[in-house]
PDB file of N, CA and C in Angstrom:
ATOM      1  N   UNK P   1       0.824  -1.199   0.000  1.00 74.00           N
ATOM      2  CA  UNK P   1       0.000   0.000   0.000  1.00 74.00           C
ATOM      3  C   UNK P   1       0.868   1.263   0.000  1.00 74.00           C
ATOM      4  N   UNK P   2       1.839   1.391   0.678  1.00 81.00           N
ATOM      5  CA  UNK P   2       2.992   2.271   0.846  1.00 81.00           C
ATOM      6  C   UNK P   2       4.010   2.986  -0.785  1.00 81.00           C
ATOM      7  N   UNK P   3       3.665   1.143  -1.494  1.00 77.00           N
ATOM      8  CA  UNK P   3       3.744   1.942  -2.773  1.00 77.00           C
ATOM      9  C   UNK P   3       3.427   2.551  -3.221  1.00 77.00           C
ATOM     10  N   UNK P   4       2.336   2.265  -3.322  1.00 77.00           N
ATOM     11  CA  UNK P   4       0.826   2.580  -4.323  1.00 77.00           C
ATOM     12  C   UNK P   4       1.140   4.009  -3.918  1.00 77.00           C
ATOM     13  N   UNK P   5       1.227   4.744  -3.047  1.00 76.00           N
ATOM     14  CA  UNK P   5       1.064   5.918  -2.420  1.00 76.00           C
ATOM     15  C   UNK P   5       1.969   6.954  -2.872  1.00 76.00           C
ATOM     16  N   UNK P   6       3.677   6.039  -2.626  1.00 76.00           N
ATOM     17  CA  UNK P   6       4.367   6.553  -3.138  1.00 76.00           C
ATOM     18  C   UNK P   6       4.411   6.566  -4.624  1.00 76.00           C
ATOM     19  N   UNK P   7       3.862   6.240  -5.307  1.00 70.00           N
ATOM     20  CA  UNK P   7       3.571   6.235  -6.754  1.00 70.00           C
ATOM     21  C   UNK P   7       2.981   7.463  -7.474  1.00 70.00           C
ATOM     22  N   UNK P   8       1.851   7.319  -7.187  1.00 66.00           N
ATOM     23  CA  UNK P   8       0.726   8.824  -7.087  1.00 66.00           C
ATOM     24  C   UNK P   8       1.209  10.126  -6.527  1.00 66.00           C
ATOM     25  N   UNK P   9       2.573  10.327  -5.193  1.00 71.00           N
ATOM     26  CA  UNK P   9       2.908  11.806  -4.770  1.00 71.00           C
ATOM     27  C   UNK P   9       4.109  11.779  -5.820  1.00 71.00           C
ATOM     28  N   UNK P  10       4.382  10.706  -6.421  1.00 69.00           N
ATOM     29  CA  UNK P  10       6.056  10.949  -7.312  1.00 69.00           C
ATOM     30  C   UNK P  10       5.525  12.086  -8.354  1.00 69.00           C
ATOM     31  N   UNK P  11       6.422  13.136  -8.388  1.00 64.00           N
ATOM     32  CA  UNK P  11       5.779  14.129  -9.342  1.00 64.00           C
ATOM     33  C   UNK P  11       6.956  14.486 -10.223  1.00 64.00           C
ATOM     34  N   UNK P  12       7.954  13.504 -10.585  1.00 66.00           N
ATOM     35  CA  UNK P  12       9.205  13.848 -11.646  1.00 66.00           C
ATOM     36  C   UNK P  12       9.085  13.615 -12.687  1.00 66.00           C
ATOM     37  N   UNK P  13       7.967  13.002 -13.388  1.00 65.00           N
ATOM     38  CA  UNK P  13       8.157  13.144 -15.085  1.00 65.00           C
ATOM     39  C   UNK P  13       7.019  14.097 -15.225  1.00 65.00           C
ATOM     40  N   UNK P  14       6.350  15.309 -14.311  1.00 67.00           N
ATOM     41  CA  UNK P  14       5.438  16.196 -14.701  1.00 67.00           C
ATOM     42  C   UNK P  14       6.187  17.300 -15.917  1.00 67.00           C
ATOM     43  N   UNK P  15       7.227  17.643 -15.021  1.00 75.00           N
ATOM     44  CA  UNK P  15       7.697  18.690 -15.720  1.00 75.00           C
ATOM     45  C   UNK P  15       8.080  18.077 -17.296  1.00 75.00           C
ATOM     46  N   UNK P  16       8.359  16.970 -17.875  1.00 77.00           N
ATOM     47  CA  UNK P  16       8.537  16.264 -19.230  1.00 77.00           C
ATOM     48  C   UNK P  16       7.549  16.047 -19.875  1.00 77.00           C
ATOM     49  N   UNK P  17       6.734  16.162 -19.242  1.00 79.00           N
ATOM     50  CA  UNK P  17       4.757  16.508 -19.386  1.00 79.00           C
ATOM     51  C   UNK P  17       4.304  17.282 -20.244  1.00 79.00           C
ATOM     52  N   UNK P  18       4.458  18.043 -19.369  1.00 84.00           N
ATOM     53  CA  UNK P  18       3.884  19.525 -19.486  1.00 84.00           C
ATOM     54  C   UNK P  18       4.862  20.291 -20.587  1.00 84.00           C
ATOM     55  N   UNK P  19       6.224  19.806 -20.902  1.00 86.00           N
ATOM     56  CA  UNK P  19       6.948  20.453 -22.071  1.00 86.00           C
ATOM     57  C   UNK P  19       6.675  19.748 -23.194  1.00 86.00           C
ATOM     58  N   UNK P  20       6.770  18.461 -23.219  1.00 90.00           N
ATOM     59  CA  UNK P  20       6.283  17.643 -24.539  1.00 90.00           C
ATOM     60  C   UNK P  20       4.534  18.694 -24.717  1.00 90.00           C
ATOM     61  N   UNK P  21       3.570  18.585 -23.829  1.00 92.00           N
ATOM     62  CA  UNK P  21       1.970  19.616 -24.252  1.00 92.00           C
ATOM     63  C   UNK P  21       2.237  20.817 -25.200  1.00 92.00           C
ATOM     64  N   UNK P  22       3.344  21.540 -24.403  1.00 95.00           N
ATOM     65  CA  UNK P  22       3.259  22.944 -24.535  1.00 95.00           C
ATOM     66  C   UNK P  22       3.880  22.957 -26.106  1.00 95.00           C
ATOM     67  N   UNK P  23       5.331  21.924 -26.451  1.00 95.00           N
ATOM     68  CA  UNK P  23       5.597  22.166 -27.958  1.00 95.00           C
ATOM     69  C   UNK P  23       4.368  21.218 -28.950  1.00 95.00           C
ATOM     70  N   UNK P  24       3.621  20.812 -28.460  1.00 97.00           N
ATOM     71  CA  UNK P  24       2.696  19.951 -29.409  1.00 97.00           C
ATOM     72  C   UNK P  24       1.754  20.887 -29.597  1.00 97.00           C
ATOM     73  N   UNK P  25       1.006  22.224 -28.623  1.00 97.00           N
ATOM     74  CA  UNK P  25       0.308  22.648 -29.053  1.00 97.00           C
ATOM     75  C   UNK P  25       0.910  23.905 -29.719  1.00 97.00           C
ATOM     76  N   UNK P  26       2.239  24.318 -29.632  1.00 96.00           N
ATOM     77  CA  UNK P  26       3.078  25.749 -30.455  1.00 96.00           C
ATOM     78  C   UNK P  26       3.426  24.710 -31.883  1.00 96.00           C
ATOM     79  N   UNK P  27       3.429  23.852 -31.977  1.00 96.00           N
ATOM     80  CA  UNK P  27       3.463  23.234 -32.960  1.00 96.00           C
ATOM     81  C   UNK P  27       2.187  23.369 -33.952  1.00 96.00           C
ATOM     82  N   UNK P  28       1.325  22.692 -33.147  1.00 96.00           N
ATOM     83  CA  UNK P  28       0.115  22.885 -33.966  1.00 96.00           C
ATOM     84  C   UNK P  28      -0.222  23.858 -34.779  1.00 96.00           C
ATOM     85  N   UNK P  29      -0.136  25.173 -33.426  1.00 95.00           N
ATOM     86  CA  UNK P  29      -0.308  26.399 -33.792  1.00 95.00           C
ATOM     87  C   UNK P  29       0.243  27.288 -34.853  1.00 95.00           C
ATOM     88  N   UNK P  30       1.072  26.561 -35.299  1.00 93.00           N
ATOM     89  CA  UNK P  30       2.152  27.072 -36.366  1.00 93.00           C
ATOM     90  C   UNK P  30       1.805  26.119 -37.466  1.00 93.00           C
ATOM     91  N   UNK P  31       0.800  25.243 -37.551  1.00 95.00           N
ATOM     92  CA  UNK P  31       1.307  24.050 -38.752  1.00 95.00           C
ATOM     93  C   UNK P  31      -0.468  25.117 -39.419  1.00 95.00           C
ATOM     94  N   UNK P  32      -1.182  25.731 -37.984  1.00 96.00           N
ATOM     95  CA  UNK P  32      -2.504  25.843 -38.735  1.00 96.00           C
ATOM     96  C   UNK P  32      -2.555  27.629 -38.906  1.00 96.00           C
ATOM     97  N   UNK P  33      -1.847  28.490 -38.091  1.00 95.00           N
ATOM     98  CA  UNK P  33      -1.319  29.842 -38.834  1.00 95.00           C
ATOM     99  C   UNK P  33      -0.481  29.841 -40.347  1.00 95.00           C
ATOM    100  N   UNK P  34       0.052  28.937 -40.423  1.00 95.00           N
ATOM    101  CA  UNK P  34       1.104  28.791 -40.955  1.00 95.00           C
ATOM    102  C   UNK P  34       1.396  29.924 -42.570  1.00 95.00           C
ATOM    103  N   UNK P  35       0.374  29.963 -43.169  1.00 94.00           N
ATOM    104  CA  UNK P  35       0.132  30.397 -44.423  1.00 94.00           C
ATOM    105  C   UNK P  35      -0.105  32.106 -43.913  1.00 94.00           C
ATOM    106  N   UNK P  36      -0.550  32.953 -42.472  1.00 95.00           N
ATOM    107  CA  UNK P  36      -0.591  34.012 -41.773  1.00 95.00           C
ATOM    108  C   UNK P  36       0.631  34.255 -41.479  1.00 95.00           C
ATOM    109  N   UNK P  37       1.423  33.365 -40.932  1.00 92.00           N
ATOM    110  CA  UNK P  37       2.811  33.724 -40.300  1.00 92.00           C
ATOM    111  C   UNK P  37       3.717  33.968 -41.282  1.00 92.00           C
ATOM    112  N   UNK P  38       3.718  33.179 -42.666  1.00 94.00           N
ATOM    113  CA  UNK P  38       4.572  33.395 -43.969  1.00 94.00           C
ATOM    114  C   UNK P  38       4.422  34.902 -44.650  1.00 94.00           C
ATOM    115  N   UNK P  39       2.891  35.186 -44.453  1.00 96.00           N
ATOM    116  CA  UNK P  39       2.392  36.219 -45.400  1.00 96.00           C
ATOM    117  C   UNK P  39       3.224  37.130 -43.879  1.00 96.00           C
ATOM    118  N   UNK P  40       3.356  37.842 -42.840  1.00 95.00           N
ATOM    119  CA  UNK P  40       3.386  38.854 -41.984  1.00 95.00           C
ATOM    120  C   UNK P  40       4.984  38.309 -42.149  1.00 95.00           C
ATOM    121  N   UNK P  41       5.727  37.505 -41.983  1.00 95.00           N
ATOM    122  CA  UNK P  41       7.498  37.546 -42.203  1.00 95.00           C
ATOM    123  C   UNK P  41       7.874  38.292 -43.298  1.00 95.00           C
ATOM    124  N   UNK P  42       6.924  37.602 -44.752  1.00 96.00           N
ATOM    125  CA  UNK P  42       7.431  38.129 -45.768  1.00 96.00           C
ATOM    126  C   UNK P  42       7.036  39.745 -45.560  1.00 96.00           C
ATOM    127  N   UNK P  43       5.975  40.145 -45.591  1.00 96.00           N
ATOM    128  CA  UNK P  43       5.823  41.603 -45.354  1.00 96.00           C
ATOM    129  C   UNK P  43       7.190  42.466 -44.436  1.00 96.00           C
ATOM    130  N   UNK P  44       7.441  42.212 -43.174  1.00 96.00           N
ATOM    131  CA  UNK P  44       8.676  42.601 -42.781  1.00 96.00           C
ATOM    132  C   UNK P  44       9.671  42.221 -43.233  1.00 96.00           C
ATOM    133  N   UNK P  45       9.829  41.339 -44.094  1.00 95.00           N
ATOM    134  CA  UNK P  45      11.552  41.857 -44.651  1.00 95.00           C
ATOM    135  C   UNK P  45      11.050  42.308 -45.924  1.00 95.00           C
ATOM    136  N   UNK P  46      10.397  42.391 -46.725  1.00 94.00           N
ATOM    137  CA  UNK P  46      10.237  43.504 -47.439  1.00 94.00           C
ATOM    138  C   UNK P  46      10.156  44.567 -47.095  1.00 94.00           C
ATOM    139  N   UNK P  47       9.762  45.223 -46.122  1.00 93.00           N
ATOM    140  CA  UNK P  47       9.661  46.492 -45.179  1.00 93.00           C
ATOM    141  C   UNK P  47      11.118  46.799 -45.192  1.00 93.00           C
ATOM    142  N   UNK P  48      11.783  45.862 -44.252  1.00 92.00           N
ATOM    143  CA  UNK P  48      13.295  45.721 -44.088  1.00 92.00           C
ATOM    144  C   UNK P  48      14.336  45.918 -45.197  1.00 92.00           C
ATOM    145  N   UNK P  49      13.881  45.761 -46.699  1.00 91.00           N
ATOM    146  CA  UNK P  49      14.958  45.648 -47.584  1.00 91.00           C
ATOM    147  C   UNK P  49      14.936  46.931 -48.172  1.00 91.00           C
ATOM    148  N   UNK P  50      13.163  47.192 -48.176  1.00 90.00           N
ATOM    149  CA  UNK P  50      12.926  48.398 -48.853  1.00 90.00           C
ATOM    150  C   UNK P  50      13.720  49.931 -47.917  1.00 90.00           C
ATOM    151  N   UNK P  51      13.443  49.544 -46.971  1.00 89.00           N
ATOM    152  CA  UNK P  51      14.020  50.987 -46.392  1.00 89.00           C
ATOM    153  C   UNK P  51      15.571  51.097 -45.640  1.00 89.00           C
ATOM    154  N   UNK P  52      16.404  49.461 -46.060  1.00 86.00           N
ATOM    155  CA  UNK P  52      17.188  49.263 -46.087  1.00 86.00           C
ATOM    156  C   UNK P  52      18.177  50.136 -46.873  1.00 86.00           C
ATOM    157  N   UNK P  53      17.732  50.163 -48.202  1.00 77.00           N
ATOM    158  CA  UNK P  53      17.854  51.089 -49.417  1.00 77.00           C
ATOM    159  C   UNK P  53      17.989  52.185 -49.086  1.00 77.00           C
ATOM    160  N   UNK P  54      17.489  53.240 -48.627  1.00 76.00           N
ATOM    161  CA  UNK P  54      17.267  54.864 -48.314  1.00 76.00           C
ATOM    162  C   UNK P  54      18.362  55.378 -47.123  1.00 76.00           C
ATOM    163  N   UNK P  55      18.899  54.128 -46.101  1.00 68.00           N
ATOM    164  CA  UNK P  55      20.159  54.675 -45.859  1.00 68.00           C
ATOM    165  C   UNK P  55      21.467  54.765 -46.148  1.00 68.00           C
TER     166      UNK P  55
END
């Protein structure tokens, strides 16, 4: 029973948890922006090249 107990308060693979969640859902989030995030990069370095020029 002492196991069992100690089993359930062991809390060391949370934190390997909770980081594998967090890149699966910034993952996601990027696979379904993805075609938003291309169009707003490309816009800033065009911004960037264009007024790159003028100094």
């Amino acid at each position: 029973m002492d196991h069992i107990k100690a089993f359930l308060q062991e809390e060391e693979g949370v934190g390997t948890v909770e980081i594998i969640l967090i890149l699966v859902v910034l993952i996601s989030l990027v696979l379904i922006f993805k075609e938003q995030l291309t169009s707003v990069v490309n816009t800033i370095f065009k911004k960037i090249t264009s007024q790159s020029k003028s100094v």
